[in-house]
Every structure is written in C-alpha cells, then in structure tokens.
Tab-separated table of C-alpha atoms in Angstrom:
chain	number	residue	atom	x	y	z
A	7	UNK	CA	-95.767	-0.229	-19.420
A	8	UNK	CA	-94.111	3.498	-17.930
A	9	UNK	CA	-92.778	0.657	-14.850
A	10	UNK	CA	-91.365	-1.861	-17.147
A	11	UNK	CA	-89.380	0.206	-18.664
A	12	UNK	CA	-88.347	1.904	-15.872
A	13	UNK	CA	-87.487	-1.505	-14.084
A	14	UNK	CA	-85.644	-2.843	-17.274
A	15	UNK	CA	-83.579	0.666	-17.333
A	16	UNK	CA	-82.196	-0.184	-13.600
A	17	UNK	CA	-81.621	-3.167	-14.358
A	18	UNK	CA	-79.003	-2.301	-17.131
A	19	UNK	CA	-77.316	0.418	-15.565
A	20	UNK	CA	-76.734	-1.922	-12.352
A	21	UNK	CA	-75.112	-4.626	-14.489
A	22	UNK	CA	-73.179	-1.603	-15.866
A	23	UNK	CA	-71.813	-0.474	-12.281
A	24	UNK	CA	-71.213	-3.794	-11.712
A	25	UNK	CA	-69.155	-4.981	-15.186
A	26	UNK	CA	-67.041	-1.089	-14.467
A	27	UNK	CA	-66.189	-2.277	-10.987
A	28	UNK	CA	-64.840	-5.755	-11.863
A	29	UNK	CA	-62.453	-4.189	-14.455
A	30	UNK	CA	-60.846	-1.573	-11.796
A	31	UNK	CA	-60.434	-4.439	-9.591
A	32	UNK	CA	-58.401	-6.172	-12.412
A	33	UNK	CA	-56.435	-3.297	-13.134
A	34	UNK	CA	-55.839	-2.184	-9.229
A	35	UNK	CA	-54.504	-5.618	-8.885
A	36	UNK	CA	-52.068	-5.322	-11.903
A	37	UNK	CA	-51.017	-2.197	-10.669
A	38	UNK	CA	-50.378	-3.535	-7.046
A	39	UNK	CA	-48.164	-6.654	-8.678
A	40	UNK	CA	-46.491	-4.716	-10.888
A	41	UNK	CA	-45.391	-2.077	-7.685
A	42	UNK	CA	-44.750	-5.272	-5.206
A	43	UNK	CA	-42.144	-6.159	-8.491
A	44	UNK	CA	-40.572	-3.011	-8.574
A	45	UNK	CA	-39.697	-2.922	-4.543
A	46	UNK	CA	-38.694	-6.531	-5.323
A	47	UNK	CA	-36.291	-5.727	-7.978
A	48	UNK	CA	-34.601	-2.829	-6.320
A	49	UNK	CA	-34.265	-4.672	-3.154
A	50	UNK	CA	-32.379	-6.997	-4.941
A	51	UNK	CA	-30.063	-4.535	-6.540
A	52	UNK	CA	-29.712	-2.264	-3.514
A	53	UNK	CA	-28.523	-5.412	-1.462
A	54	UNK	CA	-26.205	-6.866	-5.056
A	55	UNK	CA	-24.325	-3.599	-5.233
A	56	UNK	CA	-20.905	-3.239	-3.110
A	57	UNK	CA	-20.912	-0.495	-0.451
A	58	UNK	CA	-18.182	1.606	0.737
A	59	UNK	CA	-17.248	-0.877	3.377
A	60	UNK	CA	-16.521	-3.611	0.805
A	61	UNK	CA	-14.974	-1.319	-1.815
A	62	UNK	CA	-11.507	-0.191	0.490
A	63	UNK	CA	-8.893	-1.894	-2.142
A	64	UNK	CA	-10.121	0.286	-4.870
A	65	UNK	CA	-9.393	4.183	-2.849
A	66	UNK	CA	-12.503	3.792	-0.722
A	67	UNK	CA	-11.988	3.293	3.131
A	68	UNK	CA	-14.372	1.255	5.054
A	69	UNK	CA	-16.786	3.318	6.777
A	70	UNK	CA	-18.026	5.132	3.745
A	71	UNK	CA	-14.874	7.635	4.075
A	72	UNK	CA	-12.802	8.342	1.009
A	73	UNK	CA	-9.108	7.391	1.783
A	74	UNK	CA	-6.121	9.485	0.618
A	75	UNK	CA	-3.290	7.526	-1.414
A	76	UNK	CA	0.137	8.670	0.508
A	77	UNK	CA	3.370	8.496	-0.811
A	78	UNK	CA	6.717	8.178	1.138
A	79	UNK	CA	7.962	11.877	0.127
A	80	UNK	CA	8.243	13.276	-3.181
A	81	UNK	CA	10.901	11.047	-3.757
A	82	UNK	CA	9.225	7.424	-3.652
A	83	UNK	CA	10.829	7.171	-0.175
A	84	UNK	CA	12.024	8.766	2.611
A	85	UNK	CA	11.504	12.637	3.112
A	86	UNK	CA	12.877	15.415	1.162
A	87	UNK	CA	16.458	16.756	1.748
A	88	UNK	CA	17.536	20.245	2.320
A	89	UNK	CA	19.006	22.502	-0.758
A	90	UNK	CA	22.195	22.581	0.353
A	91	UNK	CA	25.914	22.722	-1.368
A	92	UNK	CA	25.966	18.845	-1.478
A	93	UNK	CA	22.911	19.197	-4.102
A	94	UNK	CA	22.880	22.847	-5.879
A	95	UNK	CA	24.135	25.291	-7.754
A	96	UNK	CA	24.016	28.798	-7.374
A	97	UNK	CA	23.854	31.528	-9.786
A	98	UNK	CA	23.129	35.487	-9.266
A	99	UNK	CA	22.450	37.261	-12.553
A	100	UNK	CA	22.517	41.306	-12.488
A	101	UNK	CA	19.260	43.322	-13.229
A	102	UNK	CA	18.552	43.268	-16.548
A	103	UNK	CA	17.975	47.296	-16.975
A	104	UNK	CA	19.134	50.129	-14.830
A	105	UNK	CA	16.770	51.617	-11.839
A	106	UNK	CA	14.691	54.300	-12.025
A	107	UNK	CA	13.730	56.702	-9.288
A	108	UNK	CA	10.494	54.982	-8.827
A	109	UNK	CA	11.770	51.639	-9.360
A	110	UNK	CA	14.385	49.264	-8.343
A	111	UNK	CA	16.500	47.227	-10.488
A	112	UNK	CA	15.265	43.649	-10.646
A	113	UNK	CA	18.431	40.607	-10.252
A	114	UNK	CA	18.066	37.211	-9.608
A	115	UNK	CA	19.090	34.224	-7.404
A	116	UNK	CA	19.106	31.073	-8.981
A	117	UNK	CA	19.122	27.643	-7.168
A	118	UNK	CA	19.550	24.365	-9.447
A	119	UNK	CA	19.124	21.178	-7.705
A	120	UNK	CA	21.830	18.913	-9.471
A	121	UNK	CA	21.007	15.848	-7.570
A	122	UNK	CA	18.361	12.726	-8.657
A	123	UNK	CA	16.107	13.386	-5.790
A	124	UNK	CA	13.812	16.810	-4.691
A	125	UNK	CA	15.231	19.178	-2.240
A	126	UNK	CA	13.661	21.562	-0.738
A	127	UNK	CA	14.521	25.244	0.132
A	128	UNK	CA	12.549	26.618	3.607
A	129	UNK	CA	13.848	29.473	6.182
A	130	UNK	CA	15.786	32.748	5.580
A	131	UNK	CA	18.726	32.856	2.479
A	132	UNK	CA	21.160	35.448	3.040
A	133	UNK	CA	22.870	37.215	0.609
A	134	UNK	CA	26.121	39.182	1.344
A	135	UNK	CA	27.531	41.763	-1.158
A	136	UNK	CA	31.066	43.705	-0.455
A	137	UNK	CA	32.887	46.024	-2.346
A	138	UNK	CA	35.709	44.615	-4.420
A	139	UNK	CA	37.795	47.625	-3.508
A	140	UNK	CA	36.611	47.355	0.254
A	141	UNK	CA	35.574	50.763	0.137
A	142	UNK	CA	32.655	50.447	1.875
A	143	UNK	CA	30.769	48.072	4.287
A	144	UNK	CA	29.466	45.261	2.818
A	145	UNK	CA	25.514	45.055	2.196
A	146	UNK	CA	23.527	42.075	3.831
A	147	UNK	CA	19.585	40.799	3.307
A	148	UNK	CA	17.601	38.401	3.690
A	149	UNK	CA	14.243	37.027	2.137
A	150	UNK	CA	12.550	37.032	5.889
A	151	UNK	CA	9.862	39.833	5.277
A	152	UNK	CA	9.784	38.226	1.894
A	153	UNK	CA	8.420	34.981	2.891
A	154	UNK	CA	10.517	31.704	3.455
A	155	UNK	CA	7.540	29.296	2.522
A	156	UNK	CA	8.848	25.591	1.665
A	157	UNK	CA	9.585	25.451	-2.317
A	158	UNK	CA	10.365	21.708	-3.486
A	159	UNK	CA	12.818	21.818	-6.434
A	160	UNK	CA	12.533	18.536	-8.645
A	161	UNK	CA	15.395	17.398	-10.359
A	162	UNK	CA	17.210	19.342	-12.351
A	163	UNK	CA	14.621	22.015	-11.950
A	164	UNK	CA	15.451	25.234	-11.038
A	165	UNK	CA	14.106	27.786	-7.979
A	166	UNK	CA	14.452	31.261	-8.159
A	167	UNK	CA	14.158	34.501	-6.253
A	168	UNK	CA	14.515	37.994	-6.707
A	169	UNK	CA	16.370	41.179	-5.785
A	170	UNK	CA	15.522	44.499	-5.275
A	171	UNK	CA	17.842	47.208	-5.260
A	172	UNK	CA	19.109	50.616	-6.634
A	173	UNK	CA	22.276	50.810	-8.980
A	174	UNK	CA	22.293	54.211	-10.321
A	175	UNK	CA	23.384	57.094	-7.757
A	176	UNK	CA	20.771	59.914	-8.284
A	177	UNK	CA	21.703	62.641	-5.770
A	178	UNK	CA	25.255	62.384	-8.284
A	179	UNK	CA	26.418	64.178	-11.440
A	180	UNK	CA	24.845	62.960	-14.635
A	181	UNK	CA	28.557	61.366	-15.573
A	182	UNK	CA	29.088	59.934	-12.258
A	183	UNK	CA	25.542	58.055	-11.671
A	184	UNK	CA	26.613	54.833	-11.948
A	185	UNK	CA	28.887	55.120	-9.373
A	186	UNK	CA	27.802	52.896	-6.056
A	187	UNK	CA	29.423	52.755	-2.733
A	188	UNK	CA	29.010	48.690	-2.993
A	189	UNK	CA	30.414	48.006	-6.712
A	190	UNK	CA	30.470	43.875	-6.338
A	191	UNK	CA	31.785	41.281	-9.016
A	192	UNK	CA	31.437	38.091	-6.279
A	193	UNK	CA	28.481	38.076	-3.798
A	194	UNK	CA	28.251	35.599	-0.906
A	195	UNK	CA	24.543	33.476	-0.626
A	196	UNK	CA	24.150	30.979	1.763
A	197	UNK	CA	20.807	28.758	1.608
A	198	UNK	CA	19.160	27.656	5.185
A	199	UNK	CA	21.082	25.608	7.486
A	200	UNK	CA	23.964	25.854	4.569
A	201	UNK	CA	27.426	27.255	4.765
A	202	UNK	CA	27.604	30.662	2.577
A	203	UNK	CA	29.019	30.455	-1.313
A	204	UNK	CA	30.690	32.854	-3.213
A	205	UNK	CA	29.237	33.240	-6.287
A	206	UNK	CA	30.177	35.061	-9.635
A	207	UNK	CA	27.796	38.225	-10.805
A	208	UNK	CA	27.394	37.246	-13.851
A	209	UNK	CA	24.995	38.808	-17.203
A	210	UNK	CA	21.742	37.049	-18.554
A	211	UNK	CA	24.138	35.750	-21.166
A	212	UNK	CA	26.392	34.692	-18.572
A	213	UNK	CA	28.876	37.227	-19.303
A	214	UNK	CA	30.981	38.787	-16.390
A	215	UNK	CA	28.580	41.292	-14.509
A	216	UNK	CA	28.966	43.480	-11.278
A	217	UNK	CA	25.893	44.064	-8.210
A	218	UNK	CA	26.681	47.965	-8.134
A	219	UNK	CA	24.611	49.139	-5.209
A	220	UNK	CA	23.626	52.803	-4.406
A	221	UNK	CA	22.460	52.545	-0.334
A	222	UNK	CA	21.215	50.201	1.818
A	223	UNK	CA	18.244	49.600	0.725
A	224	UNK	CA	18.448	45.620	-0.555
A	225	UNK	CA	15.171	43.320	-1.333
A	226	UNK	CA	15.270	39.854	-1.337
A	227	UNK	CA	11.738	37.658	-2.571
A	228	UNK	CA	10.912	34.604	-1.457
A	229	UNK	CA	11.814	31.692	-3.694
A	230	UNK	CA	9.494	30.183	-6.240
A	231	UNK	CA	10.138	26.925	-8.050
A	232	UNK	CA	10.632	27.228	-12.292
C-alpha cells in the first residue's frame, strides 16, 4: 500500500515538472519574438532617420561636421571700410570734473560713423593739443599702450575713447591752479591711415570748452563701440 502511494506521488510531481517546463518554454519564446521585434523596429528607424551627410542644406555639413553660415562682411557684401573723414565725425568733449592729485581728469573722443555701411577703427589715433597762445609746445599721444584692437562702428553708432590727463597745476598758488602750460580750445585727432582734423573742445552740453593741460603726462584708451 506504503509503494502505491509512493509510486502515485512521483508520478504527480513528474507531470508537475513537466506541465512548469512547457509554460517557460512558451514564455521564453514570447520573450525571444518580442526582442527579435524590438531590433527589428529600431533597425528600421535607425536606417529611416537622415544623417549628417544628408542633412547639409539645413546648417549641417556632410561628414557629420557642423558648418558655419558666413556672411560677406558686416555689411551684406564686401569688407568693412576704414573710419576715416569720408565717413565720421569727430567730437572731443572736456573732462567732466577737475583732477585730483590722485586722479586724472577723464575727456572723451568721440567717433560717429555718418555713413549707411560699418566702418571700422584699428591702429594708433593721435591726438595733438597746442596752446592757443603758442606758449608752449604742443602735447601729442596716442592710444598705442592703450590697445588699438579693431572696433566695428554700425551705422550711426557711435565709438568712443578716453583721455587721461591733469588740468589743475598743483605745485601753483591756490588762485593760479588752473593755469596750464597747454590751455587748448581746438585739438587736432587724426584716425588710422586718416589725415588729422581739427576739432572744437567743446562741454557735455556742447558748450564751448578748453583741454587745459598741466605736463606731459597725456592718456589715450583704446576705442570701444557705444
């Protein structure tokens, strides 16, 4: 009877080995479908989507390198001119405030471009100031240690650049101080590869102003665009 039982308990649990295999079969071959679908599919849409070769109209050059849209000069064609008489004007406004021992008085250079098209200001400006009452000899700079970087000036736009210098006479009496060797109401300014312009000293407001200059000692910056 002990035998019987024993046989008929085998019996089962082989048929239960057997029924657990088939159904990992079935779902090891879903599972392999459903993966041989998925490499099917992306096959498909890796070889349907354009690559960089195909794609050059659009700002991508063949090759898989991005290409670089150029224009003909900032002008729409042809290369920028030089700042120049032809295409300018030129202002020089007197510092604002006086200078103080440990500071210089701040004026300005202004360049307008009054043409249609950019021009562009690159090498050494010179500015030239003498003495209206020739007094003394006239006081020259340059913006070379400043930095003579190319500055494109758009039309209508304006560049400017700043000077450095000392207008109050501090070794002098208290009623003479603003007394200068160099006591200017025109200075000359010539832009690079330009002839030299005389140009009013005028105020902020554009007033009538004079570049009174104690020494030698003259700063010119390099030009930045405004």
């Amino acid at each position: 009877m002990r035998a019987r039982v024993s046989t008929t308990a085998a019996v089962f649990a082989l048929s239960a080995l057997a029924l657990t295999g088939c159904g990992n079969s079935d779902d090891d071959s879903k599972a392999s479908a459903s993966a041989s679908t998925s490499t099917s599919a992306s096959s498909e849409s890796d070889s349907a989507a354009p690559t960089s070769k195909e794609t050059g109209s659009n700002g991508t050059a063949t090759g898989g390198q991005t290409a670089i849209p150029t224009t003909a000069g900032n002008n729409g064609g042809g290369d920028v001119s030089a700042c120049t008489t032809k295409n300018t004007q030129l202002r020089f406004v007197q510092a604002a405030r006086h200078a103080g021992e440990q500071r210089p008085a701040q004026g300005t250079i202004e360049v307008t471009n009054t043409s249609k098209t950019t021009c562009t200001i690159v090498g050494a400006v010179t500015l030239t100031a003498k003495d209206d009452q020739d007094k003394a000899d006239p006081v020259q700079t340059d913006n070379t240690a400043g930095g003579t970087d190319a500055v494109d000036v758009k039309p209508g736009a304006k560049a400017r650049a700043s000077v450095a210098y000392t207008d109050l006479n501090f070794d002098g009496s208290p009623s003479g101080r603003e007394v200068c060797a160099v006591q200017a109401s025109k200075v000359e300014i010539a832009l690079p590869k330009d002839v030299s312009r005389t140009v009013k000293v005028t105020k902020d407001s554009g007033a009538p102003g004079s570049f009174n200059v104690c020494g030698k000692d003259v700063r010119l910056s390099a030009f930045k665009a405004s």
